[in-house]
């Protein structure tokens, strides 16, 4: 493979985002991870544990998962439920396609859980 081809392949790969206060910086690429900045935009409380079902739905719509966001509403996933979800819950419990489900868990659910635990362990 040429270097140019490899650069093209890896250009689309993004690192999981760090989530200081959870407001979206609208840099998403086709259901990939997004960058986030400090503030309380979009009317969501900064702590995901305080999110209502519609806050969760709107979060996933905002970060590029428009089609998958409705699954969180159908399953009545609020912020507390979101923070309790396992990888298996996201991959099988929401009845999503595997690709988007993996991205949702790895780039969004898991970092939200990690950030929440760090903030509440001090």
mmCIF file of N, CA and C in Angstrom:
data_model
loop_
_atom_site.group_PDB
_atom_site.id
_atom_site.type_symbol
_atom_site.label_atom_id
_atom_site.label_comp_id
_atom_site.label_asym_id
_atom_site.label_seq_id
_atom_site.Cartn_x
_atom_site.Cartn_y
_atom_site.Cartn_z
ATOM 1 N N UNK A 1 0.845 -1.195 0.000
ATOM 2 C CA UNK A 1 0.000 0.000 0.000
ATOM 3 C C UNK A 1 0.885 1.252 0.000
ATOM 4 N N UNK A 2 0.469 2.225 -0.695
ATOM 5 C CA UNK A 2 1.253 3.451 -0.725
ATOM 6 C C UNK A 2 0.964 4.291 0.508
ATOM 7 N N UNK A 3 1.898 5.194 0.809
ATOM 8 C CA UNK A 3 1.708 6.089 1.956
ATOM 9 C C UNK A 3 0.480 6.962 1.782
ATOM 10 N N UNK A 4 0.216 7.378 0.552
ATOM 11 C CA UNK A 4 -0.937 8.236 0.300
ATOM 12 C C UNK A 4 -2.242 7.512 0.625
ATOM 13 N N UNK A 5 -2.321 6.236 0.260
ATOM 14 C CA UNK A 5 -3.509 5.447 0.557
ATOM 15 C C UNK A 5 -3.669 5.275 2.060
ATOM 16 N N UNK A 6 -2.569 4.969 2.745
ATOM 17 C CA UNK A 6 -2.630 4.823 4.203
ATOM 18 C C UNK A 6 -3.058 6.119 4.870
ATOM 19 N N UNK A 7 -2.537 7.252 4.389
ATOM 20 C CA UNK A 7 -2.933 8.538 4.960
ATOM 21 C C UNK A 7 -4.427 8.760 4.786
ATOM 22 N N UNK A 8 -4.966 8.383 3.641
ATOM 23 C CA UNK A 8 -6.393 8.527 3.393
ATOM 24 C C UNK A 8 -7.220 7.657 4.312
ATOM 25 N N UNK A 9 -6.740 6.439 4.561
ATOM 26 C CA UNK A 9 -7.457 5.515 5.440
ATOM 27 C C UNK A 9 -7.479 6.051 6.861
ATOM 28 N N UNK A 10 -6.327 6.508 7.341
ATOM 29 C CA UNK A 10 -6.239 6.945 8.729
ATOM 30 C C UNK A 10 -6.736 8.372 8.943
ATOM 31 N N UNK A 11 -6.969 9.109 7.885
ATOM 32 C CA UNK A 11 -7.470 10.476 8.031
ATOM 33 C C UNK A 11 -8.854 10.497 8.657
ATOM 34 N N UNK A 12 -9.640 9.446 8.455
ATOM 35 C CA UNK A 12 -10.997 9.399 8.991
ATOM 36 C C UNK A 12 -11.057 8.906 10.432
ATOM 37 N N UNK A 13 -9.959 8.346 10.947
ATOM 38 C CA UNK A 13 -9.960 7.808 12.307
ATOM 39 C C UNK A 13 -9.803 8.952 13.287
ATOM 40 N N UNK A 14 -10.688 9.001 14.275
ATOM 41 C CA UNK A 14 -10.615 10.042 15.297
ATOM 42 C C UNK A 14 -10.495 9.394 16.658
ATOM 43 N N UNK A 15 -9.822 10.058 17.536
ATOM 44 C CA UNK A 15 -9.706 9.588 18.910
ATOM 45 C C UNK A 15 -11.018 9.847 19.641
ATOM 46 N N UNK A 16 -11.337 9.038 20.660
ATOM 47 C CA UNK A 16 -12.515 9.330 21.477
ATOM 48 C C UNK A 16 -12.384 10.724 22.074
ATOM 49 N N UNK A 17 -13.494 11.403 22.192
ATOM 50 C CA UNK A 17 -13.456 12.769 22.676
ATOM 51 C C UNK A 17 -13.335 12.815 24.193
ATOM 52 N N UNK A 18 -12.719 13.872 24.689
ATOM 53 C CA UNK A 18 -12.750 14.112 26.122
ATOM 54 C C UNK A 18 -13.974 14.976 26.366
ATOM 55 N N UNK A 19 -14.640 14.782 27.471
ATOM 56 C CA UNK A 19 -15.928 15.425 27.685
ATOM 57 C C UNK A 19 -15.921 16.292 28.933
ATOM 58 N N UNK A 20 -15.339 17.484 28.850
ATOM 59 C CA UNK A 20 -15.278 18.324 30.038
ATOM 60 C C UNK A 20 -16.638 18.724 30.585
ATOM 61 N N UNK A 21 -17.486 19.349 29.781
ATOM 62 C CA UNK A 21 -18.806 19.759 30.256
ATOM 63 C C UNK A 21 -19.899 19.374 29.273
ATOM 64 N N UNK A 22 -19.552 18.678 28.221
ATOM 65 C CA UNK A 22 -20.499 18.080 27.291
ATOM 66 C C UNK A 22 -21.346 19.031 26.476
ATOM 67 N N UNK A 23 -20.722 19.821 25.689
ATOM 68 C CA UNK A 23 -21.493 20.530 24.682
ATOM 69 C C UNK A 23 -20.774 20.335 23.365
ATOM 70 N N UNK A 24 -21.494 20.145 22.322
ATOM 71 C CA UNK A 24 -20.920 19.658 21.085
ATOM 72 C C UNK A 24 -20.269 20.753 20.274
ATOM 73 N N UNK A 25 -19.113 20.440 19.719
ATOM 74 C CA UNK A 25 -18.358 21.347 18.882
ATOM 75 C C UNK A 25 -18.551 21.008 17.408
ATOM 76 N N UNK A 26 -19.613 20.416 17.027
ATOM 77 C CA UNK A 26 -20.065 20.117 15.670
ATOM 78 C C UNK A 26 -18.951 19.805 14.673
ATOM 79 N N UNK A 27 -18.017 18.928 15.032
ATOM 80 C CA UNK A 27 -16.987 18.477 14.114
ATOM 81 C C UNK A 27 -17.173 17.011 13.792
ATOM 82 N N UNK A 28 -18.381 16.508 13.816
ATOM 83 C CA UNK A 28 -18.550 15.074 13.601
ATOM 84 C C UNK A 28 -18.434 14.706 12.132
ATOM 85 N N UNK A 29 -17.939 13.494 11.910
ATOM 86 C CA UNK A 29 -17.789 12.962 10.557
ATOM 87 C C UNK A 29 -18.614 11.701 10.459
ATOM 88 N N UNK A 30 -19.727 11.734 9.778
ATOM 89 C CA UNK A 30 -20.550 10.553 9.542
ATOM 90 C C UNK A 30 -20.592 9.609 10.736
ATOM 91 N N UNK A 31 -21.226 10.010 11.780
ATOM 92 C CA UNK A 31 -21.426 9.182 12.966
ATOM 93 C C UNK A 31 -20.137 8.789 13.669
ATOM 94 N N UNK A 32 -19.112 9.625 13.594
ATOM 95 C CA UNK A 32 -17.874 9.376 14.326
ATOM 96 C C UNK A 32 -17.860 10.174 15.604
ATOM 97 N N UNK A 33 -16.722 10.230 16.225
ATOM 98 C CA UNK A 33 -16.619 10.981 17.469
ATOM 99 C C UNK A 33 -16.589 12.472 17.164
ATOM 100 N N UNK A 34 -16.851 13.267 18.161
ATOM 101 C CA UNK A 34 -16.856 14.714 17.988
ATOM 102 C C UNK A 34 -16.004 15.354 19.060
ATOM 103 N N UNK A 35 -15.569 16.573 18.780
ATOM 104 C CA UNK A 35 -14.870 17.345 19.796
ATOM 105 C C UNK A 35 -15.895 18.053 20.661
ATOM 106 N N UNK A 36 -15.541 18.326 21.886
ATOM 107 C CA UNK A 36 -16.465 18.999 22.789
ATOM 108 C C UNK A 36 -15.773 20.159 23.471
ATOM 109 N N UNK A 37 -16.526 21.143 23.877
ATOM 110 C CA UNK A 37 -15.964 22.296 24.567
ATOM 111 C C UNK A 37 -16.743 22.558 25.842
ATOM 112 N N UNK A 38 -16.167 23.355 26.720
ATOM 113 C CA UNK A 38 -16.819 23.665 27.989
ATOM 114 C C UNK A 38 -17.967 24.641 27.795
ATOM 115 N N UNK A 39 -19.150 24.283 28.241
ATOM 116 C CA UNK A 39 -20.304 25.167 28.348
ATOM 117 C C UNK A 39 -21.560 24.342 28.474
ATOM 118 N N UNK A 40 -22.681 25.030 28.639
ATOM 119 C CA UNK A 40 -23.959 24.327 28.746
ATOM 120 C C UNK A 40 -24.839 24.758 27.592
ATOM 121 N N UNK A 41 -24.455 24.367 26.399
ATOM 122 C CA UNK A 41 -25.248 24.680 25.222
ATOM 123 C C UNK A 41 -26.315 23.619 25.034
ATOM 124 N N UNK A 42 -27.255 23.900 24.164
ATOM 125 C CA UNK A 42 -28.326 22.964 23.811
ATOM 126 C C UNK A 42 -29.237 22.646 24.976
ATOM 127 N N UNK A 43 -29.173 23.399 26.071
ATOM 128 C CA UNK A 43 -30.102 23.232 27.178
ATOM 129 C C UNK A 43 -29.914 21.989 28.017
ATOM 130 N N UNK A 44 -28.807 21.267 27.845
ATOM 131 C CA UNK A 44 -28.561 20.061 28.645
ATOM 132 C C UNK A 44 -27.785 20.416 29.891
ATOM 133 N N UNK A 45 -28.157 19.827 31.039
ATOM 134 C CA UNK A 45 -27.329 20.005 32.236
ATOM 135 C C UNK A 45 -25.940 19.427 31.974
ATOM 136 N N UNK A 46 -24.899 19.992 32.600
ATOM 137 C CA UNK A 46 -23.546 19.508 32.354
ATOM 138 C C UNK A 46 -23.312 18.072 32.835
ATOM 139 N N UNK A 47 -24.003 17.636 33.878
ATOM 140 C CA UNK A 47 -23.828 16.278 34.395
ATOM 141 C C UNK A 47 -24.831 15.346 33.719
ATOM 142 N N UNK A 48 -24.353 14.343 32.968
ATOM 143 C CA UNK A 48 -25.274 13.428 32.283
ATOM 144 C C UNK A 48 -26.243 12.719 33.227
ATOM 145 N N UNK A 49 -25.889 12.566 34.490
ATOM 146 C CA UNK A 49 -26.796 11.918 35.446
ATOM 147 C C UNK A 49 -28.083 12.722 35.607
ATOM 148 N N UNK A 50 -28.042 13.998 35.267
ATOM 149 C CA UNK A 50 -29.213 14.869 35.385
ATOM 150 C C UNK A 50 -30.014 14.974 34.089
ATOM 151 N N UNK A 51 -29.595 14.289 33.043
ATOM 152 C CA UNK A 51 -30.277 14.380 31.759
ATOM 153 C C UNK A 51 -31.597 13.628 31.786
ATOM 154 N N UNK A 52 -32.619 14.235 31.212
ATOM 155 C CA UNK A 52 -33.899 13.562 30.971
ATOM 156 C C UNK A 52 -33.756 12.736 29.684
ATOM 157 N N UNK A 53 -34.752 11.928 29.389
ATOM 158 C CA UNK A 53 -34.718 11.101 28.176
ATOM 159 C C UNK A 53 -34.467 11.967 26.939
ATOM 160 N N UNK A 54 -35.150 13.096 26.840
ATOM 161 C CA UNK A 54 -34.990 13.940 25.651
ATOM 162 C C UNK A 54 -33.607 14.582 25.583
ATOM 163 N N UNK A 55 -32.961 14.810 26.730
ATOM 164 C CA UNK A 55 -31.580 15.305 26.710
ATOM 165 C C UNK A 55 -30.662 14.259 26.078
ATOM 166 N N UNK A 56 -30.862 12.998 26.439
ATOM 167 C CA UNK A 56 -30.071 11.902 25.868
ATOM 168 C C UNK A 56 -30.331 11.816 24.363
ATOM 169 N N UNK A 57 -31.595 11.840 23.981
ATOM 170 C CA UNK A 57 -31.966 11.772 22.561
ATOM 171 C C UNK A 57 -31.327 12.929 21.795
ATOM 172 N N UNK A 58 -31.450 14.131 22.319
ATOM 173 C CA UNK A 58 -30.895 15.306 21.642
ATOM 174 C C UNK A 58 -29.373 15.262 21.577
ATOM 175 N N UNK A 59 -28.729 14.730 22.614
ATOM 176 C CA UNK A 59 -27.268 14.583 22.596
ATOM 177 C C UNK A 59 -26.854 13.721 21.403
ATOM 178 N N UNK A 60 -27.493 12.563 21.252
ATOM 179 C CA UNK A 60 -27.105 11.667 20.162
ATOM 180 C C UNK A 60 -27.491 12.224 18.796
ATOM 181 N N UNK A 61 -28.560 12.982 18.712
ATOM 182 C CA UNK A 61 -28.897 13.645 17.442
ATOM 183 C C UNK A 61 -27.824 14.667 17.095
ATOM 184 N N UNK A 62 -27.396 15.433 18.090
ATOM 185 C CA UNK A 62 -26.424 16.499 17.880
ATOM 186 C C UNK A 62 -25.062 15.969 17.460
ATOM 187 N N UNK A 63 -24.678 14.803 17.964
ATOM 188 C CA UNK A 63 -23.350 14.266 17.641
ATOM 189 C C UNK A 63 -23.352 13.379 16.396
ATOM 190 N N UNK A 64 -24.451 13.364 15.657
ATOM 191 C CA UNK A 64 -24.457 12.692 14.366
ATOM 192 C C UNK A 64 -25.153 11.349 14.298
ATOM 193 N N UNK A 65 -25.905 10.998 15.325
ATOM 194 C CA UNK A 65 -26.618 9.720 15.330
ATOM 195 C C UNK A 65 -28.128 9.956 15.280
ATOM 196 N N UNK A 66 -28.556 10.709 14.287
ATOM 197 C CA UNK A 66 -29.967 11.075 14.130
ATOM 198 C C UNK A 66 -30.869 9.843 14.090
ATOM 199 N N UNK A 67 -30.512 8.859 13.283
ATOM 200 C CA UNK A 67 -31.353 7.663 13.144
ATOM 201 C C UNK A 67 -31.383 6.826 14.414
ATOM 202 N N UNK A 68 -30.258 6.737 15.109
ATOM 203 C CA UNK A 68 -30.157 5.879 16.283
ATOM 204 C C UNK A 68 -30.716 6.532 17.544
ATOM 205 N N UNK A 69 -30.843 7.843 17.558
ATOM 206 C CA UNK A 69 -31.288 8.560 18.757
ATOM 207 C C UNK A 69 -32.670 8.112 19.222
ATOM 208 N N UNK A 70 -33.533 7.771 18.289
ATOM 209 C CA UNK A 70 -34.897 7.375 18.661
ATOM 210 C C UNK A 70 -34.919 6.103 19.507
ATOM 211 N N UNK A 71 -33.903 5.250 19.366
ATOM 212 C CA UNK A 71 -33.842 4.020 20.171
ATOM 213 C C UNK A 71 -33.728 4.349 21.658
ATOM 214 N N UNK A 72 -33.030 5.435 21.979
ATOM 215 C CA UNK A 72 -32.891 5.837 23.381
ATOM 216 C C UNK A 72 -34.237 6.317 23.930
ATOM 217 N N UNK A 73 -35.024 6.962 23.075
ATOM 218 C CA UNK A 73 -36.356 7.400 23.488
ATOM 219 C C UNK A 73 -37.288 6.202 23.644
ATOM 220 N N UNK A 74 -37.263 5.293 22.692
ATOM 221 C CA UNK A 74 -38.127 4.106 22.758
ATOM 222 C C UNK A 74 -37.842 3.271 24.002
ATOM 223 N N UNK A 75 -36.580 3.194 24.389
ATOM 224 C CA UNK A 75 -36.200 2.406 25.567
ATOM 225 C C UNK A 75 -36.198 3.238 26.854
ATOM 226 N N UNK A 76 -36.607 4.506 26.755
ATOM 227 C CA UNK A 76 -36.697 5.416 27.906
ATOM 228 C C UNK A 76 -35.376 5.517 28.663
ATOM 229 N N UNK A 77 -34.296 5.752 27.915
ATOM 230 C CA UNK A 77 -32.964 5.876 28.503
ATOM 231 C C UNK A 77 -32.733 7.333 28.895
ATOM 232 N N UNK A 78 -32.716 7.592 30.195
ATOM 233 C CA UNK A 78 -32.361 8.925 30.685
ATOM 234 C C UNK A 78 -30.872 8.918 31.025
ATOM 235 N N UNK A 79 -30.378 10.008 31.580
ATOM 236 C CA UNK A 79 -28.956 10.108 31.886
ATOM 237 C C UNK A 79 -28.460 9.060 32.860
ATOM 238 N N UNK A 80 -29.222 8.804 33.901
ATOM 239 C CA UNK A 80 -28.806 7.790 34.880
ATOM 240 C C UNK A 80 -28.735 6.412 34.224
ATOM 241 N N UNK A 81 -29.724 6.089 33.397
ATOM 242 C CA UNK A 81 -29.713 4.805 32.685
ATOM 243 C C UNK A 81 -28.538 4.735 31.715
ATOM 244 N N UNK A 82 -28.282 5.829 31.016
ATOM 245 C CA UNK A 82 -27.174 5.879 30.066
ATOM 246 C C UNK A 82 -25.851 5.569 30.761
ATOM 247 N N UNK A 83 -25.672 6.136 31.945
ATOM 248 C CA UNK A 83 -24.427 5.927 32.682
ATOM 249 C C UNK A 83 -24.285 4.505 33.216
ATOM 250 N N UNK A 84 -25.377 3.770 33.277
ATOM 251 C CA UNK A 84 -25.348 2.378 33.745
ATOM 252 C C UNK A 84 -25.197 1.368 32.607
ATOM 253 N N UNK A 85 -25.301 1.825 31.367
ATOM 254 C CA UNK A 85 -25.296 0.906 30.227
ATOM 255 C C UNK A 85 -23.940 0.235 30.045
ATOM 256 N N UNK A 86 -24.000 -1.052 29.734
ATOM 257 C CA UNK A 86 -22.799 -1.807 29.395
ATOM 258 C C UNK A 86 -22.645 -1.827 27.881
ATOM 259 N N UNK A 87 -21.502 -2.305 27.443
ATOM 260 C CA UNK A 87 -21.268 -2.443 26.003
ATOM 261 C C UNK A 87 -22.340 -3.347 25.395
ATOM 262 N N UNK A 88 -22.644 -4.429 26.071
ATOM 263 C CA UNK A 88 -23.654 -5.366 25.581
ATOM 264 C C UNK A 88 -25.041 -4.714 25.493
ATOM 265 N N UNK A 89 -25.376 -3.872 26.463
ATOM 266 C CA UNK A 89 -26.662 -3.162 26.424
ATOM 267 C C UNK A 89 -26.780 -2.334 25.150
ATOM 268 N N UNK A 90 -25.711 -1.601 24.828
ATOM 269 C CA UNK A 90 -25.741 -0.742 23.643
ATOM 270 C C UNK A 90 -25.762 -1.585 22.365
ATOM 271 N N UNK A 91 -24.960 -2.652 22.334
ATOM 272 C CA UNK A 91 -24.858 -3.454 21.112
ATOM 273 C C UNK A 91 -26.091 -4.304 20.846
ATOM 274 N N UNK A 92 -26.782 -4.747 21.894
ATOM 275 C CA UNK A 92 -27.923 -5.646 21.677
ATOM 276 C C UNK A 92 -29.251 -5.093 22.184
ATOM 277 N N UNK A 93 -29.242 -4.361 23.262
ATOM 278 C CA UNK A 93 -30.486 -3.910 23.878
ATOM 279 C C UNK A 93 -31.213 -2.812 23.131
ATOM 280 N N UNK A 94 -30.490 -2.048 22.334
ATOM 281 C CA UNK A 94 -31.112 -0.938 21.607
ATOM 282 C C UNK A 94 -31.506 -1.320 20.182
ATOM 283 N N UNK A 95 -31.151 -2.527 19.765
ATOM 284 C CA UNK A 95 -31.462 -3.020 18.417
ATOM 285 C C UNK A 95 -30.952 -2.076 17.327
ATOM 286 N N UNK A 96 -29.692 -1.668 17.471
ATOM 287 C CA UNK A 96 -29.043 -0.803 16.492
ATOM 288 C C UNK A 96 -28.142 -1.644 15.600
ATOM 289 N N UNK A 97 -27.802 -1.106 14.442
ATOM 290 C CA UNK A 97 -26.805 -1.758 13.597
ATOM 291 C C UNK A 97 -25.478 -1.738 14.346
ATOM 292 N N UNK A 98 -24.657 -2.754 14.098
ATOM 293 C CA UNK A 98 -23.427 -2.938 14.857
ATOM 294 C C UNK A 98 -22.464 -1.759 14.747
ATOM 295 N N UNK A 99 -22.248 -1.247 13.550
ATOM 296 C CA UNK A 99 -21.295 -0.146 13.360
ATOM 297 C C UNK A 99 -21.628 1.073 14.202
ATOM 298 N N UNK A 100 -22.831 1.635 14.046
ATOM 299 C CA UNK A 100 -23.192 2.786 14.867
ATOM 300 C C UNK A 100 -23.201 2.467 16.363
ATOM 301 N N UNK A 101 -23.639 1.262 16.721
ATOM 302 C CA UNK A 101 -23.691 0.889 18.141
ATOM 303 C C UNK A 101 -22.296 0.889 18.757
ATOM 304 N N UNK A 102 -21.317 0.367 18.033
ATOM 305 C CA UNK A 102 -19.939 0.372 18.537
ATOM 306 C C UNK A 102 -19.425 1.788 18.740
ATOM 307 N N UNK A 103 -19.691 2.664 17.770
ATOM 308 C CA UNK A 103 -19.249 4.059 17.879
ATOM 309 C C UNK A 103 -19.953 4.766 19.025
ATOM 310 N N UNK A 104 -21.240 4.532 19.170
ATOM 311 C CA UNK A 104 -21.995 5.149 20.264
ATOM 312 C C UNK A 104 -21.396 4.745 21.601
ATOM 313 N N UNK A 105 -21.101 3.467 21.764
ATOM 314 C CA UNK A 105 -20.553 3.021 23.046
ATOM 315 C C UNK A 105 -19.125 3.538 23.262
ATOM 316 N N UNK A 106 -18.242 3.296 22.303
ATOM 317 C CA UNK A 106 -16.826 3.633 22.484
ATOM 318 C C UNK A 106 -16.551 5.129 22.530
ATOM 319 N N UNK A 107 -17.220 5.912 21.695
ATOM 320 C CA UNK A 107 -16.921 7.333 21.589
ATOM 321 C C UNK A 107 -17.818 8.224 22.428
ATOM 322 N N UNK A 108 -18.897 7.681 22.958
ATOM 323 C CA UNK A 108 -19.829 8.535 23.691
ATOM 324 C C UNK A 108 -20.219 7.969 25.049
ATOM 325 N N UNK A 109 -20.807 6.781 25.097
ATOM 326 C CA UNK A 109 -21.273 6.236 26.380
ATOM 327 C C UNK A 109 -20.102 6.011 27.329
ATOM 328 N N UNK A 110 -19.085 5.313 26.872
ATOM 329 C CA UNK A 110 -17.937 5.005 27.730
ATOM 330 C C UNK A 110 -17.229 6.274 28.229
ATOM 331 N N UNK A 111 -16.929 7.255 27.357
ATOM 332 C CA UNK A 111 -16.318 8.487 27.864
ATOM 333 C C UNK A 111 -17.229 9.263 28.826
ATOM 334 N N UNK A 112 -18.534 9.259 28.583
ATOM 335 C CA UNK A 112 -19.458 9.915 29.516
ATOM 336 C C UNK A 112 -19.399 9.238 30.878
ATOM 337 N N UNK A 113 -19.356 7.918 30.889
ATOM 338 C CA UNK A 113 -19.278 7.170 32.145
ATOM 339 C C UNK A 113 -17.970 7.469 32.871
ATOM 340 N N UNK A 114 -16.872 7.464 32.142
ATOM 341 C CA UNK A 114 -15.559 7.726 32.736
ATOM 342 C C UNK A 114 -15.503 9.124 33.330
ATOM 343 N N UNK A 115 -15.967 10.102 32.584
ATOM 344 C CA UNK A 115 -15.962 11.495 33.059
ATOM 345 C C UNK A 115 -16.841 11.636 34.294
ATOM 346 N N UNK A 116 -18.001 11.006 34.280
ATOM 347 C CA UNK A 116 -18.918 11.084 35.421
ATOM 348 C C UNK A 116 -18.276 10.470 36.664
ATOM 349 N N UNK A 117 -17.626 9.322 36.504
ATOM 350 C CA UNK A 117 -16.970 8.673 37.644
ATOM 351 C C UNK A 117 -15.843 9.530 38.204
ATOM 352 N N UNK A 118 -15.044 10.139 37.324
ATOM 353 C CA UNK A 118 -13.952 11.011 37.776
ATOM 354 C C UNK A 118 -14.494 12.206 38.550
ATOM 355 N N UNK A 119 -15.560 12.802 38.052
ATOM 356 C CA UNK A 119 -16.133 13.983 38.708
ATOM 357 C C UNK A 119 -16.755 13.658 40.053
ATOM 358 N N UNK A 120 -17.246 12.448 40.224
ATOM 359 C CA UNK A 120 -17.932 12.094 41.461
ATOM 360 C C UNK A 120 -17.076 11.310 42.438
ATOM 361 N N UNK A 121 -15.824 11.034 42.086
ATOM 362 C CA UNK A 121 -14.962 10.297 43.003
ATOM 363 C C UNK A 121 -14.081 11.223 43.828
ATOM 364 N N UNK A 122 -14.089 12.516 43.525
ATOM 365 C CA UNK A 122 -13.242 13.439 44.280
ATOM 366 C C UNK A 122 -13.938 14.030 45.458
#
